[in-house]
């Protein structure tokens, strides 16, 4: 067994690099390569996030090997009902456990013989028993968020009593699943200190290492374009917290913004944009769908709007915006896990009036707003750069497997 052979398992292909999850997975994979690891990436190519073969052939060429397995993870009413009544596991875990991936995984474990295996989703933990049948490798689970928190918060925001009951039940299942799974891995990599504290109530602290998303220097230096004082939001629109947040901003915040700042514009983009958002016709609001180049979309806009009220983990797009010196206006949940201070590195707004007031303040106090962006950029360069984060992870792993 080679001392620096790493098998990474993902429940979707980490591409295109236009959402936080894909960016976070790609950054860590490339970080391992820079540290001298032979990296074998085995990804599910799912129906929900399918990547065509011609694209697959052009990405992750720097790795030892990159392979995918086609997986149908579509969600239908019969599948949801069957899981609800006949399974103790959350629906997500059942959907991702499929025989074709299990067979390919065992084949790779034998042929590649990794010393370390890293799973990039809690819902791939169902394969841990299969891994243990074939391999004695050191196992790592990366926690992009505390999953049950997302569903608890969605349940709290939901008014429909039937949907609220289902989401609350699902959150409970996921919580039981997560807490049971955490103790089965050799190392856990939560992405925030807040998440680490939750995990520490279940497992010993020596199994936990906080590993925030790390930015590359090239991203950090991309803030040189002429910026317009407009707002933007970008994120995957098949992720419910983003959809609910954008709808809330348009429905509840935008009418107030138009009264106080009538010339202000709001642009939003993301893959799998719901059709009603495309079809709307609201003065000053621009839906741009899935953009070909996220950095190009972001580059000429000054103010990042983060209106989410559910979700977990860390918002990669916030870190990128701060690294570019942009001004971030966010809810408390949006900023969760980022060691930044209100009025120093960003502007906090947890209700509609707060968002409108923050936007108005930025437009009327541009020098002070620019100073907030500059302090945010300095914070990112000190605490969130990829090289130092990956070096610490590498040291933790090598110490434990040596």
XYZ file of C-alpha atoms in Angstrom:
402
model
C 0.000 0.000 0.000
C 1.490 3.313 -1.121
C 1.739 5.827 1.717
C 0.311 8.655 -0.427
C -2.468 7.041 -2.447
C -5.825 8.744 -1.976
C -9.211 7.599 -3.281
C -11.835 10.377 -3.309
C -15.519 9.445 -3.613
C -18.094 12.056 -4.649
C -21.845 11.770 -5.104
C -21.702 13.966 -8.199
C -19.041 15.043 -10.666
C -17.359 18.137 -9.153
C -17.879 20.149 -12.330
C -18.726 22.729 -13.629
C -17.064 24.975 -11.064
C -20.027 27.283 -10.641
C -21.374 26.370 -7.211
C -19.937 26.102 -3.720
C -19.976 22.324 -3.448
C -18.120 21.723 -6.703
C -15.622 24.488 -5.964
C -14.911 23.087 -2.501
C -14.399 19.531 -3.767
C -12.231 20.623 -6.686
C -10.055 22.853 -4.503
C -9.303 20.066 -2.038
C -8.643 17.468 -4.748
C -6.171 19.785 -6.456
C -4.653 20.641 -3.088
C -3.875 16.985 -2.450
C -2.229 16.699 -5.877
C 0.007 19.686 -5.132
C 1.069 17.969 -1.910
C 2.292 14.936 -3.831
C -0.667 12.562 -3.395
C -1.662 10.126 -6.136
C -5.386 10.905 -6.357
C -8.000 8.563 -7.820
C -11.370 10.334 -8.161
C -14.446 8.113 -8.438
C -17.625 10.112 -8.966
C -21.278 9.378 -9.423
C -22.508 10.966 -12.651
C -26.087 11.505 -11.561
C -29.227 12.267 -13.520
C -29.671 15.466 -11.505
C -26.161 16.795 -12.213
C -25.205 14.915 -15.366
C -21.942 15.787 -17.112
C -21.520 14.700 -20.739
C -18.687 12.412 -21.837
C -16.979 15.045 -23.994
C -16.668 17.262 -20.901
C -15.562 14.393 -18.653
C -12.714 13.629 -21.044
C -11.287 17.130 -20.577
C -11.370 17.572 -16.779
C -9.208 16.325 -13.901
C -6.420 15.205 -16.219
C -3.852 15.950 -13.516
C -5.125 13.042 -11.381
C -3.830 9.483 -11.234
C -7.270 8.412 -12.479
C -10.749 9.907 -12.842
C -13.741 7.663 -13.437
C -17.494 8.029 -13.185
C -20.475 5.724 -12.766
C -23.851 6.736 -14.201
C -26.424 6.861 -11.399
C -30.160 7.491 -11.570
C -30.863 9.474 -8.407
C -34.108 11.048 -9.555
C -36.801 11.511 -6.947
C -40.317 10.207 -7.605
C -43.393 10.121 -5.368
C -43.424 6.313 -5.126
C -39.768 6.257 -4.092
C -40.366 8.941 -1.441
C -43.437 7.139 -0.065
C -41.645 3.774 -0.013
C -38.705 5.245 1.858
C -40.963 7.025 4.350
C -42.898 3.893 5.308
C -40.408 1.074 4.793
C -36.931 2.445 5.542
C -35.288 3.832 8.662
C -32.651 5.640 6.619
C -33.196 9.101 5.100
C -34.313 9.132 1.501
C -30.986 10.658 0.409
C -28.951 7.707 1.686
C -31.201 5.136 0.008
C -31.067 6.944 -3.348
C -27.269 7.037 -3.446
C -26.686 3.385 -2.539
C -26.670 1.547 -5.872
C -25.176 -1.747 -6.970
C -23.324 -0.362 -10.002
C -21.348 2.078 -7.861
C -20.742 -0.553 -5.185
C -19.208 -2.927 -7.749
C -17.011 -0.231 -9.286
C -15.861 0.898 -5.841
C -14.720 -2.592 -4.859
C -12.910 -2.956 -8.180
C -11.029 0.313 -7.624
C -10.161 -0.578 -4.026
C -8.447 -3.744 -5.221
C -6.672 -2.269 -8.246
C -5.603 1.088 -6.741
C -5.086 -0.080 -3.130
C -5.335 3.375 -1.506
C -3.848 4.244 1.862
C -6.527 6.911 2.441
C -10.156 7.113 1.309
C -12.059 10.417 1.514
C -15.835 10.635 1.125
C -17.241 14.008 0.071
C -20.822 13.337 1.180
C -22.379 11.964 4.345
C -24.776 9.979 2.149
C -21.906 7.953 0.685
C -21.275 6.566 4.157
C -23.615 3.691 3.274
C -20.636 2.272 1.325
C -18.367 2.166 4.374
C -19.237 -1.467 5.100
C -18.308 -2.393 1.507
C -15.041 -0.485 1.863
C -14.149 -2.327 5.060
C -14.717 -5.690 3.371
C -11.923 -4.950 0.896
C -9.646 -2.282 2.371
C -7.925 -1.298 5.616
C -7.341 2.255 4.385
C -7.588 5.295 6.653
C -11.083 6.766 6.135
C -12.016 10.454 6.042
C -15.466 12.016 5.864
C -15.653 15.624 4.757
C -18.586 17.534 6.222
C -19.638 20.316 3.870
C -22.374 21.080 6.395
C -24.403 19.501 9.158
C -27.075 18.126 6.876
C -29.896 17.739 9.381
C -29.698 21.459 10.223
C -30.682 22.328 6.651
C -33.838 20.249 6.836
C -34.729 21.413 10.335
C -34.557 25.019 9.148
C -36.552 24.253 6.007
C -39.217 22.642 8.187
C -39.320 25.715 10.418
C -39.778 27.988 7.388
C -42.539 25.816 5.864
C -46.167 26.770 6.515
C -47.860 23.748 4.883
C -48.528 21.358 7.818
C -48.125 18.158 5.774
C -44.854 19.325 4.228
C -43.695 20.563 7.641
C -44.333 17.131 9.168
C -42.478 15.348 6.353
C -39.472 17.693 6.538
C -39.321 17.419 10.336
C -39.412 13.631 10.075
C -36.707 13.694 7.405
C -34.527 15.995 9.531
C -34.816 13.552 12.435
C -33.826 10.615 10.242
C -30.843 12.498 8.851
C -29.718 13.541 12.332
C -29.802 9.931 13.564
C -27.966 8.800 10.407
C -25.269 11.487 10.701
C -24.575 10.943 14.398
C -24.305 7.200 13.879
C -21.988 7.576 10.890
C -19.560 10.142 12.359
C -18.077 7.675 14.802
C -17.285 5.112 12.098
C -14.636 7.203 10.321
C -10.991 7.697 11.286
C -11.075 11.450 10.623
C -13.821 14.037 10.131
C -13.229 17.308 8.268
C -15.974 19.784 9.181
C -15.829 22.994 7.235
C -16.555 25.365 10.149
C -15.807 25.609 13.873
C -19.545 25.726 14.566
C -20.027 22.397 12.795
C -17.023 20.958 14.642
C -18.618 21.795 17.984
C -21.755 19.872 17.010
C -19.733 16.850 15.892
C -17.620 16.985 19.064
C -20.713 16.191 21.131
C -20.751 12.755 19.470
C -17.120 11.820 18.707
C -13.756 12.461 20.339
C -11.964 15.677 19.404
C -8.851 13.914 18.068
C -10.988 12.636 15.174
C -11.958 16.180 14.144
C -9.983 18.690 12.101
C -11.632 21.907 10.902
C -10.895 22.443 7.215
C -12.551 25.560 5.759
C -12.718 26.169 2.050
C -9.378 27.508 0.858
C -9.063 30.090 -1.894
C -6.334 30.080 -4.494
C -4.233 33.247 -4.910
C -5.452 33.643 -8.498
C -9.042 33.956 -7.269
C -7.991 36.299 -4.472
C -6.568 38.739 -6.997
C -9.524 38.936 -9.376
C -11.070 42.147 -8.042
C -9.468 44.570 -10.509
C -12.448 45.070 -12.893
C -14.513 48.239 -12.889
C -17.494 47.478 -10.664
C -21.059 48.778 -10.792
C -22.881 49.457 -7.530
C -25.506 46.797 -8.106
C -26.436 43.672 -6.153
C -25.980 40.072 -7.219
C -26.634 36.534 -6.046
C -25.237 33.367 -7.599
C -25.820 29.812 -6.480
C -27.299 26.469 -7.466
C -31.051 26.919 -7.805
C -31.764 23.228 -7.283
C -30.742 23.825 -3.651
C -33.889 24.773 -1.763
C -32.344 27.373 0.597
C -31.179 29.402 -2.417
C -34.597 29.267 -4.086
C -36.404 30.284 -0.920
C -33.895 33.038 -0.208
C -34.123 34.621 -3.656
C -37.927 34.434 -3.632
C -38.011 36.068 -0.199
C -35.661 38.838 -1.330
C -37.767 39.582 -4.426
C -41.138 39.341 -2.640
C -40.360 40.980 0.700
C -37.195 43.048 0.332
C -37.328 44.387 -3.217
C -40.442 46.587 -2.812
C -38.716 48.381 0.088
C -35.457 48.695 -1.859
C -37.242 50.295 -4.814
C -38.682 52.969 -2.553
C -35.393 53.887 -0.870
C -32.994 53.165 -3.758
C -35.015 53.263 -7.017
C -31.969 53.030 -9.323
C -30.528 49.938 -7.638
C -30.405 46.685 -9.655
C -30.427 43.051 -8.521
C -28.938 40.354 -10.778
C -29.108 36.654 -9.929
C -27.852 33.506 -11.627
C -27.471 29.785 -11.068
C -28.044 26.404 -12.643
C -31.509 24.807 -12.787
C -33.286 28.144 -12.418
C -37.013 27.643 -11.704
C -39.165 28.759 -14.632
C -41.293 31.195 -12.576
C -38.158 33.223 -11.830
C -37.318 33.323 -15.540
C -40.860 34.425 -16.357
C -41.153 37.279 -13.879
C -41.062 40.877 -15.059
C -39.962 43.125 -12.191
C -38.321 46.500 -12.679
C -34.633 46.366 -11.734
C -34.509 42.582 -11.193
C -32.607 40.484 -13.729
C -32.652 36.665 -13.855
C -29.685 35.390 -15.864
C -30.044 31.626 -15.391
C -26.945 29.476 -15.649
C -24.078 31.723 -16.721
C -21.150 30.320 -18.759
C -18.536 31.980 -16.552
C -19.347 32.670 -12.895
C -16.293 34.929 -12.414
C -17.339 37.011 -15.404
C -20.851 37.393 -13.947
C -19.462 38.393 -10.549
C -16.594 40.579 -11.735
C -18.402 43.856 -12.523
C -20.844 43.830 -9.583
C -20.060 45.380 -6.203
C -22.568 44.010 -3.654
C -23.232 40.340 -2.893
C -26.741 39.672 -1.565
C -27.074 36.543 0.616
C -30.731 36.313 1.723
C -30.859 32.676 2.880
C -32.672 31.638 6.046
C -31.862 27.910 6.030
C -28.897 25.757 5.077
C -25.607 24.963 6.741
C -21.881 24.752 6.144
C -20.011 27.674 4.616
C -20.896 29.835 1.624
C -17.984 29.608 -0.819
C -19.387 32.470 -2.880
C -19.169 34.712 0.180
C -15.492 33.880 0.665
C -14.814 34.550 -3.016
C -16.651 37.871 -2.886
C -14.762 38.943 0.230
C -11.480 37.920 -1.407
C -12.326 40.271 -4.271
C -13.041 43.137 -1.892
C -16.774 43.146 -2.579
C -19.382 44.194 -0.028
C -21.402 41.339 1.442
C -24.903 41.835 2.845
C -26.034 38.601 4.469
C -28.294 36.970 7.004
C -26.797 35.387 10.123
C -27.264 31.917 8.644
C -25.578 33.005 5.419
C -22.455 34.021 7.345
C -22.451 30.899 9.525
C -18.953 29.475 9.851
C -17.122 32.541 8.539
C -15.058 34.352 11.153
C -16.169 37.842 10.150
C -17.683 40.757 12.078
C -20.736 42.860 11.252
C -19.852 46.410 10.135
C -16.182 45.420 9.993
C -16.073 42.760 7.243
C -19.730 42.563 6.090
C -23.212 43.966 6.747
C -25.699 41.833 8.677
C -29.399 41.868 7.718
C -31.891 39.304 9.014
C -35.126 40.954 7.883
C -36.482 42.846 4.890
C -36.034 46.316 6.346
C -32.483 45.462 7.389
C -31.542 44.435 3.847
C -33.059 47.556 2.317
C -31.332 49.787 4.865
C -27.971 48.077 4.288
C -28.257 48.572 0.525
C -29.204 52.225 0.974
C -26.286 52.767 3.381
C -23.796 51.293 0.895
C -25.027 53.540 -1.906
C -24.904 56.660 0.285
C -21.599 55.848 2.054
C -19.481 54.360 -0.694
C -16.086 55.135 0.823
C -17.035 53.445 4.096
C -18.536 50.495 2.210
C -15.333 50.101 0.188
C -13.372 50.042 3.454
C -15.534 47.128 4.675
C -14.731 45.264 1.456
C -11.009 45.961 1.909
C -11.031 44.613 5.464
C -12.895 41.513 4.254
C -10.235 40.950 1.604
C -7.504 41.191 4.228
C -9.313 38.668 6.450
C -9.543 36.120 3.635
C -5.881 36.484 2.700
C -4.930 35.756 6.321
C -7.253 32.880 7.275
C -8.744 31.268 4.175
C -5.951 30.553 1.706
C -5.703 27.063 0.268
C -2.003 26.378 0.763
C -1.974 26.744 4.549
C -5.292 24.898 4.988
C -4.157 21.935 2.891
C -0.775 21.776 4.629
C -2.538 21.440 7.985
C -4.804 18.666 6.642
C -1.823 16.845 5.173
C 0.034 17.023 8.489
C -3.004 15.678 10.361
C -3.397 12.718 7.984
C 0.272 11.769 7.752
C 0.645 11.934 11.537
C -2.260 9.554 12.041
C -1.375 7.000 9.360
C 2.384 6.884 10.040
